[in-house]
Coordinates of C-alpha atoms in Angstrom, one line a residue:
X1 CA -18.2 6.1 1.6
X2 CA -15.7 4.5 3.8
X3 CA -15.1 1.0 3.7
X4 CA -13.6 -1.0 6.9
X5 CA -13.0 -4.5 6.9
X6 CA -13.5 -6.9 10.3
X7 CA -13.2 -10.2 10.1
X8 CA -15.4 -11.9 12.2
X9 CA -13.6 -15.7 13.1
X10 CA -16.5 -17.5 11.6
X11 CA -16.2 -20.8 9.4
X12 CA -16.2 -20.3 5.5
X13 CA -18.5 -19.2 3.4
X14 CA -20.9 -16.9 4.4
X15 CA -19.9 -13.1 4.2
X16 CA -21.7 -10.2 5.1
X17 CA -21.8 -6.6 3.7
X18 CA -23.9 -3.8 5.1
X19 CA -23.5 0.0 5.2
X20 CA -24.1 1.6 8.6
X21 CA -23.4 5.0 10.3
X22 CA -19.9 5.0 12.5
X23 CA -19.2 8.4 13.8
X24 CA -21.1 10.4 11.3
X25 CA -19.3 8.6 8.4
X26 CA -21.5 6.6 6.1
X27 CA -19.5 3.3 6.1
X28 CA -19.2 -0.1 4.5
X29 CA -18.4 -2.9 6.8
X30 CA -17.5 -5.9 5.4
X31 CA -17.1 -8.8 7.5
X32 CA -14.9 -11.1 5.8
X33 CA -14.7 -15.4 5.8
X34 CA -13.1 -18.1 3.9
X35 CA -10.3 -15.3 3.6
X36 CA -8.1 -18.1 1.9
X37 CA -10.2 -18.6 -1.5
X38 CA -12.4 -14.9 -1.0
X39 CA -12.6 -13.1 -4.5
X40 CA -12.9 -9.2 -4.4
X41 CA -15.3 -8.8 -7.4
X42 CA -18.3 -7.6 -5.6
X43 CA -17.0 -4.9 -3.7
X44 CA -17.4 -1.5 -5.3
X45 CA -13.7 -0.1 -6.1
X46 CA -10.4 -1.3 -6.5
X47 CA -9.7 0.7 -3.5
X48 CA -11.7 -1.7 -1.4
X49 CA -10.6 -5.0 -2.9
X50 CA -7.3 -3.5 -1.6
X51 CA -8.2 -3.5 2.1
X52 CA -9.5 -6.1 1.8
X53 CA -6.9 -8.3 0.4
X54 CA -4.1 -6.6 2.7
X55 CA -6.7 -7.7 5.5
X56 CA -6.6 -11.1 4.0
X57 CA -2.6 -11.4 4.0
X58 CA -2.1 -10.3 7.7
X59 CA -4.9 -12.7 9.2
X60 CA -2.7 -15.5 7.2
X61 CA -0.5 -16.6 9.7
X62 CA 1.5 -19.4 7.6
X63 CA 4.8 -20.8 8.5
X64 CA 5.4 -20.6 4.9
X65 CA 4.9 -20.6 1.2
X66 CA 5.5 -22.4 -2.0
X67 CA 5.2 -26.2 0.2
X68 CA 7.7 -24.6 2.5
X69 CA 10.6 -23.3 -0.6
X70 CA 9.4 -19.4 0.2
X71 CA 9.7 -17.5 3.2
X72 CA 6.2 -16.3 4.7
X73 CA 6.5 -12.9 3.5
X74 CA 6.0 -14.1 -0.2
X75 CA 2.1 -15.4 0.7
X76 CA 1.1 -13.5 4.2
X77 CA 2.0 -10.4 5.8
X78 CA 2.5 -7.0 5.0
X79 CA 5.9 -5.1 4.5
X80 CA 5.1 -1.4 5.9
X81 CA 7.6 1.2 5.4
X82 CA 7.4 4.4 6.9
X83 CA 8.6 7.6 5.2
X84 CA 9.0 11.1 5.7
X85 CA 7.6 13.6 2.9
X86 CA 10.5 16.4 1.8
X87 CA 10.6 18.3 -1.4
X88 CA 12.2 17.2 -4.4
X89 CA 12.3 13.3 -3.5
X90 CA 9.4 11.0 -4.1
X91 CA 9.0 8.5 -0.9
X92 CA 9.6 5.4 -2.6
X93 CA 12.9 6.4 -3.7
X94 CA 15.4 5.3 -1.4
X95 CA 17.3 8.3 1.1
X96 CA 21.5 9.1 1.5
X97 CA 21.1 6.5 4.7
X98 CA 20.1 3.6 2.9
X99 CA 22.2 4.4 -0.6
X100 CA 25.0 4.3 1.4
X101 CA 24.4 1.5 3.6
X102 CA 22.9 -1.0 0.8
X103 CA 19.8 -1.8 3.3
X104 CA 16.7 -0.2 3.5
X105 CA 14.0 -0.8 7.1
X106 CA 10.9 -2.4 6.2
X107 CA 8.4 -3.4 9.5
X108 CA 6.2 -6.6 8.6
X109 CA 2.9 -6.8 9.9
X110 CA 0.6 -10.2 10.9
X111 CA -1.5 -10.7 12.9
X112 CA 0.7 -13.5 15.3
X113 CA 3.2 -10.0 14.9
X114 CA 0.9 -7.1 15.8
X115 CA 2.4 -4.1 17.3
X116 CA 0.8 -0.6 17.8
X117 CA 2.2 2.2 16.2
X118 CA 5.4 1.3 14.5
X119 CA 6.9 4.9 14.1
X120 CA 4.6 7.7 15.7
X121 CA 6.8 10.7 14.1
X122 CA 6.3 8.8 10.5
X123 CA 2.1 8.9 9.3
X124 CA 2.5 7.6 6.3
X125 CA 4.5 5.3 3.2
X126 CA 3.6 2.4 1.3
X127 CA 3.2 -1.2 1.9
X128 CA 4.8 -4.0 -0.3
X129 CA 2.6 -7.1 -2.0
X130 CA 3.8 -10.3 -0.8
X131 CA 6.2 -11.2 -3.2
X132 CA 4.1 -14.4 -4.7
X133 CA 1.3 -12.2 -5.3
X134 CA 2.4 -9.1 -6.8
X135 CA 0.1 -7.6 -9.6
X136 CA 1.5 -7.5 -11.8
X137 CA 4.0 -10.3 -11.5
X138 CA 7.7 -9.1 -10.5
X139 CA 10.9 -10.8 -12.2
X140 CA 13.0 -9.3 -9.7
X141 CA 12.2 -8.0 -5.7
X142 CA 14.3 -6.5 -3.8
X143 CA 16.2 -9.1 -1.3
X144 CA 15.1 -9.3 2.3
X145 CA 18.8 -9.4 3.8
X146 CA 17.4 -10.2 7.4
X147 CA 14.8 -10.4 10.0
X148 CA 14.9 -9.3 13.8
X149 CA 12.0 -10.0 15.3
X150 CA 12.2 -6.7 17.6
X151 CA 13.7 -3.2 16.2
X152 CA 16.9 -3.4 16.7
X153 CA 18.8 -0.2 15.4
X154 CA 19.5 -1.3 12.1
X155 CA 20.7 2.4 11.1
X156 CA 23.6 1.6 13.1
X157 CA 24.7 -1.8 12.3
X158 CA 27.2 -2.7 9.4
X159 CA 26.8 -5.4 6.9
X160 CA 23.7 -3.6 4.9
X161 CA 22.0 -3.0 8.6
X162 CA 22.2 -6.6 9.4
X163 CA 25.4 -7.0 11.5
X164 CA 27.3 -5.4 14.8
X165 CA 25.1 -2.4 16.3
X166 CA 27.5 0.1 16.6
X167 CA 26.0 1.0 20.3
X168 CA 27.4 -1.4 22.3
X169 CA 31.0 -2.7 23.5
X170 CA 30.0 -6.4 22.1
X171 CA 29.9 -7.4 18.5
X172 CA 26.8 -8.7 17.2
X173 CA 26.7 -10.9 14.7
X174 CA 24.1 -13.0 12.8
X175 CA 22.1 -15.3 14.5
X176 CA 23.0 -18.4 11.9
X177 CA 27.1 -17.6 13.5
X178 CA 25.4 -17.8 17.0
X179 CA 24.4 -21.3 16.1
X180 CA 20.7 -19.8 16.4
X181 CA 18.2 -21.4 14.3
X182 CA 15.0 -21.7 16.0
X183 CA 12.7 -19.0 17.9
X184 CA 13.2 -20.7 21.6
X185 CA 17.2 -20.6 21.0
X186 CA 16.5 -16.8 20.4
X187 CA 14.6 -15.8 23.2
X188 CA 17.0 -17.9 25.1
X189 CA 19.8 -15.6 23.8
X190 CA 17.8 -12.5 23.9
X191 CA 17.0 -13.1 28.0
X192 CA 20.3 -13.4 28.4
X193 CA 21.2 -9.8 27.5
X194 CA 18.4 -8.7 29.6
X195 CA 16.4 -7.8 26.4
X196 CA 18.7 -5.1 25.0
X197 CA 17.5 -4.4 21.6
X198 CA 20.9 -3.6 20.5
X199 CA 22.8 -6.9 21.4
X200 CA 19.8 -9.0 19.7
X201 CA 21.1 -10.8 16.5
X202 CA 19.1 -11.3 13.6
X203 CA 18.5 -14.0 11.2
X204 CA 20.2 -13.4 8.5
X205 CA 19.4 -16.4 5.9
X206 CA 15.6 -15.4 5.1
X207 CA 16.2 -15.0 1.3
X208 CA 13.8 -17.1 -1.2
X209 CA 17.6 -18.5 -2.3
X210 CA 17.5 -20.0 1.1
X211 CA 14.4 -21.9 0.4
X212 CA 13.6 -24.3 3.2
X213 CA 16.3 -23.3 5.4
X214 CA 15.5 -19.4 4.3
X215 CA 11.6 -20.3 5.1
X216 CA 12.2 -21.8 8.3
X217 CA 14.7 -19.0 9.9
X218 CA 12.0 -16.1 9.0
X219 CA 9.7 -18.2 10.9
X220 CA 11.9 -18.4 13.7
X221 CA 11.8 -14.7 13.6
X222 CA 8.1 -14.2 14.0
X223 CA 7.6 -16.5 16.4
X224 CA 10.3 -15.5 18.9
X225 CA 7.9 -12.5 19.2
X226 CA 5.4 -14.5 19.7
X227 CA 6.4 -16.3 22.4
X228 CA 8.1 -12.9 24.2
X229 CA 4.7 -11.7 24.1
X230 CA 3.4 -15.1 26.1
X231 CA 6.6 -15.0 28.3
X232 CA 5.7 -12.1 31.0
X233 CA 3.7 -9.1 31.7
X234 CA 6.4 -6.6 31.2
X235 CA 7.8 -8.7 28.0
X236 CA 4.5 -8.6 26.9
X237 CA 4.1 -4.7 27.0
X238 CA 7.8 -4.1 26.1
X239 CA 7.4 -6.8 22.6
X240 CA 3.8 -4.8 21.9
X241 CA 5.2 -1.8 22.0
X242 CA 8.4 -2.5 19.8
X243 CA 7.8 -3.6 16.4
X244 CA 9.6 -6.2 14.7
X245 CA 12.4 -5.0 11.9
X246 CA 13.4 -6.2 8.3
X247 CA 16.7 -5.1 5.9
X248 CA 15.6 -5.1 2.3
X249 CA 18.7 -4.4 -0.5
X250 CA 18.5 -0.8 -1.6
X251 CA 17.1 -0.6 -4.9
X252 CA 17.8 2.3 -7.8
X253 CA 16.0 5.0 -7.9
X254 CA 12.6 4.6 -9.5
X255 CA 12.6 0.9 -10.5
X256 CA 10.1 -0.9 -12.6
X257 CA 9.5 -3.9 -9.9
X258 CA 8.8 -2.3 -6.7
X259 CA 5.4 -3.8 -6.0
X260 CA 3.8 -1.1 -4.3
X261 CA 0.3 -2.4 -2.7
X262 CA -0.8 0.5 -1.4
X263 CA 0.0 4.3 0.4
X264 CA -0.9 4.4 3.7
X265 CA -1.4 6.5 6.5
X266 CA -2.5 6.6 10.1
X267 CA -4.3 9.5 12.3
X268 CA -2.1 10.3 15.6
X269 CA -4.0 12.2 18.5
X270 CA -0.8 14.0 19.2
X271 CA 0.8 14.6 15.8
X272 CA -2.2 14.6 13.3
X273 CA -3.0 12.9 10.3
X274 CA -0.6 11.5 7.6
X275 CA -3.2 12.0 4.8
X276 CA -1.6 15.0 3.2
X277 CA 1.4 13.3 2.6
X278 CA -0.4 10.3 1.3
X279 CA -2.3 11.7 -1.1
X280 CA 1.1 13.3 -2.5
X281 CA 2.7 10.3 -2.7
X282 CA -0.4 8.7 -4.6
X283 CA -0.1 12.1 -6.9
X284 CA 3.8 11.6 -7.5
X285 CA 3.1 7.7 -8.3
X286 CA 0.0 7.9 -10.5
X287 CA -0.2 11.2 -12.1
X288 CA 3.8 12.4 -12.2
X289 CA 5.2 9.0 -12.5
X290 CA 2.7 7.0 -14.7
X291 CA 2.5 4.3 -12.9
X292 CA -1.0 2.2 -11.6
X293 CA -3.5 3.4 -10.0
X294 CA -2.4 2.4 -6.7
X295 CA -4.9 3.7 -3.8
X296 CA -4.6 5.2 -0.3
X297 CA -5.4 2.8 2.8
X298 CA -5.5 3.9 6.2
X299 CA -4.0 1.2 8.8
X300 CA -5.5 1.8 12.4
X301 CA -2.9 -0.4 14.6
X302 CA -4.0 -2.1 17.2
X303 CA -4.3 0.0 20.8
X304 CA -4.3 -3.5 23.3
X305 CA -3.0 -7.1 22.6
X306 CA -6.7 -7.4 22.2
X307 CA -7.0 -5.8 19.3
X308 CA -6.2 -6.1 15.2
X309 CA -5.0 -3.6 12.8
X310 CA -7.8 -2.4 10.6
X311 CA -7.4 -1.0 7.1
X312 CA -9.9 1.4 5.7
X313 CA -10.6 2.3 2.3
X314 CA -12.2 6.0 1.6
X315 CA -13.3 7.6 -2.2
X316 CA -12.9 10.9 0.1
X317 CA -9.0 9.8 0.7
X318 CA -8.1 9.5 -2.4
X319 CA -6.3 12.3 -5.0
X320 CA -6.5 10.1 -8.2
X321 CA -9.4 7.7 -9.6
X322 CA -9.0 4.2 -11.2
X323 CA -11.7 5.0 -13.6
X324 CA -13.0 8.0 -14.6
X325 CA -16.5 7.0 -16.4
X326 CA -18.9 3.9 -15.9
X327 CA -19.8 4.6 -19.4
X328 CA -19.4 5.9 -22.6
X329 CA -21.5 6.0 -25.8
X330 CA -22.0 7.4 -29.0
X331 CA -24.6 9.9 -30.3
X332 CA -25.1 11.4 -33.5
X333 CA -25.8 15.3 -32.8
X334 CA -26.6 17.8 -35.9
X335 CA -24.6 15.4 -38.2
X336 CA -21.5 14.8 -35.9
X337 CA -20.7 12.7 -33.6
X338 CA -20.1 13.1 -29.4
X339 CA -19.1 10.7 -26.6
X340 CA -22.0 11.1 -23.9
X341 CA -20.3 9.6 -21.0
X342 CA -20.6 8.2 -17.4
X343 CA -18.9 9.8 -14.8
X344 CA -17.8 7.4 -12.3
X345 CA -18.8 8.2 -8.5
X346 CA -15.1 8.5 -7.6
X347 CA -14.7 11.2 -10.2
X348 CA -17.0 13.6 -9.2
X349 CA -16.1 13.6 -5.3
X350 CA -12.2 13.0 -5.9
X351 CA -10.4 16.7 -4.7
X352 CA -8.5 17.0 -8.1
X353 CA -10.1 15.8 -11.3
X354 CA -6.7 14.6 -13.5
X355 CA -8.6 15.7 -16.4
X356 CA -5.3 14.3 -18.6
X357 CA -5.6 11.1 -17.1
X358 CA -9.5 11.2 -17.9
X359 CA -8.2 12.5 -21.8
X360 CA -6.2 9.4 -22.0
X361 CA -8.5 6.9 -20.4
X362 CA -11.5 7.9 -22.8
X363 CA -9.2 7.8 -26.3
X364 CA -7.7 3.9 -25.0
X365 CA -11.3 3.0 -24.9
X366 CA -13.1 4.9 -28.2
X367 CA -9.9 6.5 -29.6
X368 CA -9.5 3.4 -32.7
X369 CA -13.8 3.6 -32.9
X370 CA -14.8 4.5 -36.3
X371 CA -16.8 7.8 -35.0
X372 CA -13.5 9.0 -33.4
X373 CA -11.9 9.6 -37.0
X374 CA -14.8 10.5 -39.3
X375 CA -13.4 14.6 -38.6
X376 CA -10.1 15.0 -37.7
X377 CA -9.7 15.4 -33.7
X378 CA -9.1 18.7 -32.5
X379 CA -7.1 17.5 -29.4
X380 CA -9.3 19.2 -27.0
X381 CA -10.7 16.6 -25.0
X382 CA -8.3 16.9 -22.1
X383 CA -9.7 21.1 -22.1
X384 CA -13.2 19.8 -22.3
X385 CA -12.8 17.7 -19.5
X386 CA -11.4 20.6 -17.2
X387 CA -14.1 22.7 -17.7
X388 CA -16.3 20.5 -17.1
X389 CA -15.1 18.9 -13.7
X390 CA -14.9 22.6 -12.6
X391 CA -18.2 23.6 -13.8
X392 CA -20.7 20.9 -13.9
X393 CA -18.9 17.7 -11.7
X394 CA -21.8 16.9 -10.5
X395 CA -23.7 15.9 -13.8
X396 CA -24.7 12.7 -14.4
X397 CA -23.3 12.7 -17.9
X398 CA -21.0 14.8 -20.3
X399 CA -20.6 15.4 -24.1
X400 CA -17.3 14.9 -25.5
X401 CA -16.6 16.2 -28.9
X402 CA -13.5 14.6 -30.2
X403 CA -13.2 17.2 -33.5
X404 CA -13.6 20.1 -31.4
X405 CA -10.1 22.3 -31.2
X406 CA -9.2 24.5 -28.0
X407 CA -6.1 25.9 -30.3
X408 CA -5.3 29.5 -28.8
X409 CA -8.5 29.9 -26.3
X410 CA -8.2 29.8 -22.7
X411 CA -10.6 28.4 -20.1
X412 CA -12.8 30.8 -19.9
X413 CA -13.4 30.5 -23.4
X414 CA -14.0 27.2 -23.5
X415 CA -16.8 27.9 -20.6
X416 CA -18.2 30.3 -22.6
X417 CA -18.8 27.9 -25.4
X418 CA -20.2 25.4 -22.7
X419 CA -17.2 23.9 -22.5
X420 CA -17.5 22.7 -26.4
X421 CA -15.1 25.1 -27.9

């Protein structure tokens, strides 16, 4: 089941979901209104309460949050950043580039910002919460140091990626020196160099310390693209076709309050599919890292000026489950007792059953229950659950004997006893 989400510019309230045939793919489309005050409790996975609330925050096209205290980025938009799978080094962990410069490049995506593909030779990384609606609530984000509103070579600029472009005979500096504090002064500036990327300044007070001033000067920065794109044909293609750029601090290696929405990836007709990489990511997060289940969107940019990103939710996608059982109850059986459970439908298609993460999501739920402890548990579940995602996925329910020890056997003897050793 694949789930995109459309929205359709109606007025509030009404909301549509159907499941149609796209392609071959058996697909949910869900047409979304009132996006503002929407809940996601009737969609059928986590997964697509995800796509559907990252739809939500790009179609908000705020000036700002917090009664104009925040920025945009902590209510609306999506911080994307790209990243490039290589052994030994989990994506979200920040590269030699950006330790050593203090700034890491984020791309922030909106609707009144849209771009098409950001970074063709990247197909995948993660996308960031908006800062006010993080789940679960962060103490401490990373900064957002400044804002260009096209790429602007940040790898090559000093001052954590925010200051002179190392390119170019000039020195650039922030836009705030410039005297720049509004999106027409910009383009005004930006004209001026002819549209050089590299000699563009960027706004440098866009922190949440900043408050109003910090709130309006991000602004400024989203809609000097705006009005590049409504200037001329060529500006129009050229502004399309060049995404916007952010400089987030560089944060330590695995940190507690990165607020990781989602991995992504997109499908390139030349350079395939970022899905493998994606799902590794998801694996290194989840499964190697402990962290919440945290699912795999794909973002379809937008091929014309006419167009919107989409973000699609697929079970198939997915490495990991949120849940692995709908349900789980207890039976009395020959004077003992056994867990007959539920497996959930993401659990029985998913690639790699994590039968330790199903282990540990059964004994947080019946692990205190009075039948749990009446023998003393043979700490087999975890084995039980292997052999039978491998032998019988497709059942529509399994027995789990708590008491039951796998001590010394191997897999095939656990088969052997029907996978009750």
């Amino acid at each position: 089941m694949t789930t995109m989400i459309i929205s359709d510019g109606c007025p509030p309230i009404k909301r549509l979901i159907k499941t149609t045939w796209v392609n071959g793919t058996l697909t949910r489309l869900v047409y979304l209104t009132a996006l503002a005050c929407i809940t996601f409790n009737a969609l059928a996975e986590p997964g697509d309460d995800i796509a559907a609330e990252m739809t939500r925050y790009y179609l908000s096209t705020v000036e700002s949050c917090a009664d104009g205290q925040r920025p945009a980025y902590y209510c609306s938009g999506l911080m994307i950043k790209n990243t490039r799978s290589r052994p030994g080094h989990y994506a979200w962990n920040p590269g030699r580039a950006s330790t050593s410069s203090g700034g890491i490049s984020f791309i922030y995506l909106r609707a009144d910002t849209r771009f098409n593909n950001p970074d063709a030779n990247k197909l995948n990384g993660f996308v960031l919460y908006p800062y006010g609606h993080a789940h679960p609530p962060i103490k401490k984000a990373p900064q957002v140091l400044c804002s260009f509103p096209l790429d602007a070579g940040t790898h090559k600029r000093d001052d954590k990626g925010c200051g002179d472009q190392f390119d170019t005979s000039a020195v650039e500096t922030s836009c705030e020196a410039l005297n720049i504090h509004t999106a027409e002064d910009w383009v005004d500036d930006h004209l001026k160099t002819d549209g050089a990327l590299r000699k563009q300044c960027g706004f440098r007070e866009v922190s949440g310390r900043f408050e109003e001033k910090g709130a309006q000067h991000f602004y400024a920065s989203l809609k000097a693209r705006s009005l590049l794109l409504k200037n001329s044909d060529q500006l129009e293609y050229d502004t399309f076709e060049t995404p916007n750029k952010l400089r987030l601090s560089t944060w330590a290696e695995n940190p507690d309050s990165l607020p990781i929405m989602a991995f992504f990836y997109v499908d390139d007709p030349y350079l395939g599919s970022g899905l493998a990489a994606a799902q590794q990511d998801q694996l290194d997060w989840v499964v190697e890292n402990k962290r919440a289940y945290t699912p795999i969107i794909k973002i379809t940019y937008p091929a014309t000026m006419n167009e919107h990103a989409v973000f699609t939710f697929n079970q198939a996608d997915q490495q990991v489950c949120p849940t692995y059982f709908d349900a789980a109850r207890w039976v009395l059986k020959e004077g003992k007792w056994l867990l007959v459970v539920t497996p959930s439908a993401c659990s029985q298609i998913v690639a790699m059953f994590n039968s330790q993460a199903a282990s540990k999501e059964l004994v947080a739920l019946h692990g205190a229950d009075a039948e749990f402890n009446v023998l003393p548990p043979g700490h087999s579940i975890t084995e039980q659950f292997q052999c039978l995602a491998s032998n019988d996925r497709n059942a529509a329910q399994w027995q789990i004997a708590p008491w039951r020890s796998a001590e010394g056997l191997t897999q095939a003897h656990v088969l052997a006893a029907d996978c009750q050793p």
